[in-house]
Coordinates of C-alpha atoms in Angstrom, one line a residue:
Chain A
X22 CA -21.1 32.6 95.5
X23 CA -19.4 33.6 98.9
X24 CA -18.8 36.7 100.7
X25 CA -15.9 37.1 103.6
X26 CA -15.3 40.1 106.0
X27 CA -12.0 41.1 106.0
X28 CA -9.8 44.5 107.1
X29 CA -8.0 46.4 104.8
X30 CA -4.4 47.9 105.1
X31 CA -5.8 51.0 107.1
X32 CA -8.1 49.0 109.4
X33 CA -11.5 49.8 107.8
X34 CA -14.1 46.6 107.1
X35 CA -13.9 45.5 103.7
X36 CA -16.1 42.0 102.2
X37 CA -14.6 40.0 99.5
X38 CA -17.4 38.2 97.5
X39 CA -16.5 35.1 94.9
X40 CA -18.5 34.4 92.3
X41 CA -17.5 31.3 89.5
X42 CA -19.4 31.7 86.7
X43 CA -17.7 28.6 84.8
X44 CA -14.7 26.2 84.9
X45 CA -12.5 29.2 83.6
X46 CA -14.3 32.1 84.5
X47 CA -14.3 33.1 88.2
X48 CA -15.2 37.2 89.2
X49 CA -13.8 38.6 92.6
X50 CA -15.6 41.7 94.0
X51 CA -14.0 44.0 96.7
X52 CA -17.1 46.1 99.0
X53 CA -15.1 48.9 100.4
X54 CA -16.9 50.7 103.4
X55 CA -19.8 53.5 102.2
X56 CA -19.5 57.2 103.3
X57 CA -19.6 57.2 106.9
X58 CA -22.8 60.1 108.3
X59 CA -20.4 61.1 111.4
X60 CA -17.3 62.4 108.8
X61 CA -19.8 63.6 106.5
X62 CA -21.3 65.7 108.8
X63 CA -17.5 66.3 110.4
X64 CA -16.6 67.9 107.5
X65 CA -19.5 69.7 106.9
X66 CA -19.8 71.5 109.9
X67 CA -15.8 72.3 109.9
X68 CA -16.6 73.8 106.7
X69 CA -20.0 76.1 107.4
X70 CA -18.1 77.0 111.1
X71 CA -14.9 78.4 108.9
X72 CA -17.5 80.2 106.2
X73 CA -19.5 81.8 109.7
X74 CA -15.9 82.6 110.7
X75 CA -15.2 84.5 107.4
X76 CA -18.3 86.1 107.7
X77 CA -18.0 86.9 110.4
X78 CA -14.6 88.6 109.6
X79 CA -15.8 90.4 106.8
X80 CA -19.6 90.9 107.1
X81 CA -20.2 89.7 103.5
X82 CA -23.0 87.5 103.1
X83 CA -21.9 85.7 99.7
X84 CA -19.2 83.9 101.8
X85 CA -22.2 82.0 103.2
X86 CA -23.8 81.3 100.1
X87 CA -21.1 80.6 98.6
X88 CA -19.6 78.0 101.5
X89 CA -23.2 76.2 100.7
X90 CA -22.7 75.9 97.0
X91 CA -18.4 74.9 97.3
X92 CA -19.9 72.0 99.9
X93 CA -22.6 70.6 97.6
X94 CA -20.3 70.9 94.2
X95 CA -17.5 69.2 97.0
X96 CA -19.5 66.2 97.5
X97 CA -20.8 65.2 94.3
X98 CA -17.5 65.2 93.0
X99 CA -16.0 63.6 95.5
X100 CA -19.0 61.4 95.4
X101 CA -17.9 60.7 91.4
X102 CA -14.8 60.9 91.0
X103 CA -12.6 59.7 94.6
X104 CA -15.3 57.5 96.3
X105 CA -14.6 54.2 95.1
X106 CA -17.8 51.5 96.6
X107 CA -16.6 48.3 94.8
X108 CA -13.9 47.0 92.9
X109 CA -13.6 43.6 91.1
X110 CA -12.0 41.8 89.0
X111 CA -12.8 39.1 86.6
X112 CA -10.8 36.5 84.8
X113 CA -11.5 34.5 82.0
X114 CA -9.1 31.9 81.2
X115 CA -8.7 32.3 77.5
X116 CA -9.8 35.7 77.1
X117 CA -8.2 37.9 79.3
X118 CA -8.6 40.3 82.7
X119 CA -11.2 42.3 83.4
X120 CA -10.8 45.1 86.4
X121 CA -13.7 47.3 87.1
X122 CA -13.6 50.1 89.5
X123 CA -17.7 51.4 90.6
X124 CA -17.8 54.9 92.3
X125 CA -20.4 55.8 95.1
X126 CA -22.5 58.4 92.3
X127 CA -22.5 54.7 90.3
X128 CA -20.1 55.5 87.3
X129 CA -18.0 52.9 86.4
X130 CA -14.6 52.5 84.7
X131 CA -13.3 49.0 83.0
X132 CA -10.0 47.9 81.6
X133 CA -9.3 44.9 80.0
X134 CA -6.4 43.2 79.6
X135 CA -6.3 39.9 77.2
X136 CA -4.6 36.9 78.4
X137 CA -1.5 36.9 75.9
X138 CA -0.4 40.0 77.4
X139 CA -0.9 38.9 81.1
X140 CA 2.8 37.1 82.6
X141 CA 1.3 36.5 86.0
X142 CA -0.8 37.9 88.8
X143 CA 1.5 38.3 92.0
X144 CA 1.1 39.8 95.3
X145 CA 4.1 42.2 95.9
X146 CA 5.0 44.4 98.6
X147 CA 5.8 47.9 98.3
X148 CA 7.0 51.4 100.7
X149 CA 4.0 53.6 100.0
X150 CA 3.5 56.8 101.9
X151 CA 5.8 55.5 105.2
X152 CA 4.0 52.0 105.3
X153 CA 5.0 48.6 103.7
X154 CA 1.8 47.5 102.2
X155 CA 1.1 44.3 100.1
X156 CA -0.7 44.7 97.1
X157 CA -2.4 42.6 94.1
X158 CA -0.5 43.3 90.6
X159 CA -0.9 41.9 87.5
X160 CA 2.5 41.4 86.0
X161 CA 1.8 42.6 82.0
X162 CA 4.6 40.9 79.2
X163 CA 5.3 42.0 75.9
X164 CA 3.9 39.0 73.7
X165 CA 7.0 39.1 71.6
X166 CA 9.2 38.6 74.9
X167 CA 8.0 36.7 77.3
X168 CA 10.6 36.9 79.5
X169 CA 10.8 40.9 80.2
X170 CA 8.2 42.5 82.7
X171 CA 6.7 45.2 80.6
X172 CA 4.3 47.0 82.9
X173 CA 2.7 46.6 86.5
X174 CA -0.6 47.0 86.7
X175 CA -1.4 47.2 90.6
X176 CA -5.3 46.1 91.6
X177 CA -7.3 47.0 94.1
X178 CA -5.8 50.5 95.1
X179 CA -8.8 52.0 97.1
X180 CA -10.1 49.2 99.3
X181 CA -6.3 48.2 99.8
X182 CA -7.0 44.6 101.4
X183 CA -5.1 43.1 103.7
X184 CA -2.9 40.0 102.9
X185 CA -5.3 37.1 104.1
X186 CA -7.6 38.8 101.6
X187 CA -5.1 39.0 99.1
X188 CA -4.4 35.5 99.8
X189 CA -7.9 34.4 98.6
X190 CA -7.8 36.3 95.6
X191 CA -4.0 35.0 94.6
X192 CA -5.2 31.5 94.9
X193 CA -8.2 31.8 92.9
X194 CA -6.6 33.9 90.5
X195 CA -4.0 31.1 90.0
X196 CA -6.2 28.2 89.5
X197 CA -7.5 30.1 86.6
X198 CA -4.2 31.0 84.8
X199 CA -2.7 27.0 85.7
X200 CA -5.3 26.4 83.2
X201 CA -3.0 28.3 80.5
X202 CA -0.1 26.0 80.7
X203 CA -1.9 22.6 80.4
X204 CA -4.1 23.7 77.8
X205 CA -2.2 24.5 74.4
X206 CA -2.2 28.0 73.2
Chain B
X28 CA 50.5 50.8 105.1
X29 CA 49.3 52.7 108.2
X30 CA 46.3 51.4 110.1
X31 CA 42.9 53.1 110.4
X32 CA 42.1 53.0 113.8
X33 CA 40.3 55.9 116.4
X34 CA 43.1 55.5 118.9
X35 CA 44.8 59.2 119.9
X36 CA 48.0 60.3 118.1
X37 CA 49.9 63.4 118.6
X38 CA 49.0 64.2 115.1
X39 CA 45.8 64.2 116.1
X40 CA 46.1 65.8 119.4
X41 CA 47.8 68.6 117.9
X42 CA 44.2 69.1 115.0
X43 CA 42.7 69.2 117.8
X44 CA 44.3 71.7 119.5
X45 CA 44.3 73.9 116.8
X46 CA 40.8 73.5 116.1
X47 CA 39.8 74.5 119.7
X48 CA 42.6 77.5 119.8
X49 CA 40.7 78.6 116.5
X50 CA 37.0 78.0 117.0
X51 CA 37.4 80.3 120.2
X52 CA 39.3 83.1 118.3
X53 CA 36.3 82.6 115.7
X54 CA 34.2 83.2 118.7
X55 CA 35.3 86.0 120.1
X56 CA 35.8 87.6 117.0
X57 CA 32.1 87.3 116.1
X58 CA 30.8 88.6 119.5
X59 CA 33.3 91.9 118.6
X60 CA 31.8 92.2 115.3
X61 CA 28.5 91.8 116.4
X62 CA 28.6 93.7 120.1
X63 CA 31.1 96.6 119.9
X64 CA 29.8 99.7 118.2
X65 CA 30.8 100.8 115.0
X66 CA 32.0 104.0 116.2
X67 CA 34.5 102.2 118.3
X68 CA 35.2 99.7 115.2
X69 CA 36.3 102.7 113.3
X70 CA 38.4 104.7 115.8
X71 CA 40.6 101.7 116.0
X72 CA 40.9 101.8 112.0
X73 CA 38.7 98.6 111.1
X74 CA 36.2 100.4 108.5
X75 CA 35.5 97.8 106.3
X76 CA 33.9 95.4 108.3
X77 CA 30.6 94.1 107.4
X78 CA 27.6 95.2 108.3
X79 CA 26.2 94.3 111.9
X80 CA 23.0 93.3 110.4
X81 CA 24.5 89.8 109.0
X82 CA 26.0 89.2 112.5
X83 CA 21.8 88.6 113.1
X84 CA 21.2 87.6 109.8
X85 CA 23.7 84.8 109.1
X86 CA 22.4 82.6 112.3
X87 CA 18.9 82.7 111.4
X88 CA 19.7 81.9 107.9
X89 CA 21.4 79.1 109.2
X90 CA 18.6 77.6 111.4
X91 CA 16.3 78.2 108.8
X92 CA 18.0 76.1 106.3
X93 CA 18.5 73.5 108.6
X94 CA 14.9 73.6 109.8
X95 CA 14.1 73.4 105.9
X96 CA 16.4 70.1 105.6
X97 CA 14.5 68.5 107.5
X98 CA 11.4 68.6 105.3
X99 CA 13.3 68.8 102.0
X100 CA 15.1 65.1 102.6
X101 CA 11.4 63.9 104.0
X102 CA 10.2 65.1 100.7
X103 CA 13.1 64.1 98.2
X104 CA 12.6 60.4 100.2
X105 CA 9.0 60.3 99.5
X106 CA 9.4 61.7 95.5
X107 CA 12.2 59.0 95.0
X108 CA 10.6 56.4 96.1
X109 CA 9.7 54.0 93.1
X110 CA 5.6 54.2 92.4
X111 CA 2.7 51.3 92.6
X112 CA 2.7 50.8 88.8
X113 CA 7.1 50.8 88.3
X114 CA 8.4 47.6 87.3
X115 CA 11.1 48.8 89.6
X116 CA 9.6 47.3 92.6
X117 CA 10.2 43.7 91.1
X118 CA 13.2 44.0 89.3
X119 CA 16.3 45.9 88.1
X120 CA 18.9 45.9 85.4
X121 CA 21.1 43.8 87.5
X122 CA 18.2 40.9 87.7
X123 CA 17.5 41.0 84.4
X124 CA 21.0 40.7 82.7
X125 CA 21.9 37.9 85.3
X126 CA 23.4 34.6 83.9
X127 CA 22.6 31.2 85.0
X128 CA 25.4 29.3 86.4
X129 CA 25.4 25.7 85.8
X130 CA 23.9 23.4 88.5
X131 CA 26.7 20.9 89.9
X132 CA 25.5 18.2 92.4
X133 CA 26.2 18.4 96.0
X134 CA 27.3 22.0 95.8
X135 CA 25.0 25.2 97.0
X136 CA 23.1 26.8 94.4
X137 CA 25.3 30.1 93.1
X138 CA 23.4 33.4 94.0
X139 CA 20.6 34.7 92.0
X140 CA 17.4 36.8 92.1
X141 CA 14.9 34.5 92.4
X142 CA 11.4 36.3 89.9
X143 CA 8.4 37.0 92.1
X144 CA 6.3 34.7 90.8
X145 CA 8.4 32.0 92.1
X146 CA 8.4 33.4 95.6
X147 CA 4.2 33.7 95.3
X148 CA 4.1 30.5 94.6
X149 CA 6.2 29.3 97.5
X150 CA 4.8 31.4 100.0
X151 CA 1.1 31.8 99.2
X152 CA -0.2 28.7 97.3
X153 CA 0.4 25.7 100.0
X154 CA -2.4 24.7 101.3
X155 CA -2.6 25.8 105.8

């Protein structure tokens, strides 16, 4: 098991961390950074300065109380549902794809995608929001056609690593799935 | 055939002429409309002008819809652009009906979409 510092596409530190379980299993875990205290409390005091504001405006005290209760509801669900701390991804050779995405409250969300459906894992580059990023995809085929591209599945979407990261993950990722061509299906 | 080329022509002296001759008289008649008073207007039998507030109205309109462009093509750019998950960033209709020519020695290979995984493999899996 290793773990590497690396940046990801918007310049925050990100630590990729290898783990191979077996011959054909390996997991891949990206760290993104935890909530930062400074824009925590940035935002919080933008907020409760614009509720004083109000009040101020309009001499009604619920605007304060009310300020406190938006902020708290704010965090915890921005805590649950956007604040993504790890994502990883593990691949078993003759079983399938496993992504996993952990949030900051601790919830976690799996897909799994079994090998037969899975043409290829590829890093492709894309336009997204004014910026050419690369980004890890896993190329999904119909098992009836194995020539057609049925889906794109893109990984990593929150941490966004940077390509030397990428790099790593591509190579790992494709000593696994080699494994699928010598061995007979 | 006649030849497409920017050099002057008396054709094209005399457009231009006519277009300069016209955008002043399209001036000046806009600063009458929008500057002499309709009492004047009428006394010289011109009644059924329109009304001097679209002499103000019609610029701003104008602005404003071009200031508005502005955003609206940023924002039709960013909606058309093809999303994370579209199989449209690797391929298209074109790539995927292609045919394969035949290879014949000593020539160069005939054009083709090469698929992605391919190009992964050339680019990312050598060893530094």
């Amino acid at each position: 098991m290793e773990e590497r510092r690396y940046r990801s596409a918007g310049g925050a530190p990100i630590a990729l961390r290898r783990r191979q379980h077996s011959a054909s299993c390996r997991e891949l875990a990206v760290r993104c950074p935890r909530l930062q205290l400074c824009s925590l409390s940035a935002v919080t005091s933008a907020v409760w300065l614009a509720a004083y504001g109000l009040f101020a405006l309009t001499e009604n005290s619920m605007v304060l109380s009310a300020a406190i209760f938006v902020m708290l509801i704010g965090l915890i669900m921005y805590l649950h549902f956007v604040k993504i701390d790890q994502e990883s991804l593990l691949v078993i050779g003759s079983l399938g794809i496993q992504v996993t995405s952990s949030y900051a409250s601790g919830k976690e969300s799996t897909t799994f995608i079994e090998m037969s459906q899975v043409k290829d894992v590829v890093i492709n580059e894309a336009i997204h929001m004014q910026k050419v990023i690369y980004y890890l995809c896993i190329l999904l085929q119909d098992p009836r056609d194995p020539q057609g591209i049925s889906e794109v599945v893109p990984l990593f979407q929150s941490s966004k690593p940077r390509l030397d990261c990428l790099i790593e993950v591509y190579r790992s990722c494709q000593e696994i799935l080699d494994q699928r061509k010598t061995v007979p299906q | 055939m006649v030849e497409n080329s920017p050099a002057p022509l008396p054709e094209r002296a005399i457009y231009g002429f006519a277009l300069f001759l016209g955008s002043w008289f399209g001036f000046i008649l806009y600063l009458i409309w929008a500057y002499v008073p309709e009492t004047w207007l009428f006394s010289l039998g011109l009644t059924y002008w329109p009304q001097k507030y679209w002499a103000v109205a019609l610029p701003v309109y104008l602005l404003v819809a071009i200031g508005i462009g502005y955003i609206l093509l940023f924002g039709i750019n960013m909606m058309s652009t093809a999303p994370l998950n579209s199989t449209y960033t690797i391929t298209d209709n074109y790539a995927q009906k292609q045919r394969q020519k035949k290879f014949q020695e000593e020539a160069i290979p005939a054009l083709r979409d090469i698929p992605i995984s391919e190009v992964n493999r050339m680019f990312f899996l050598p060893e530094k």
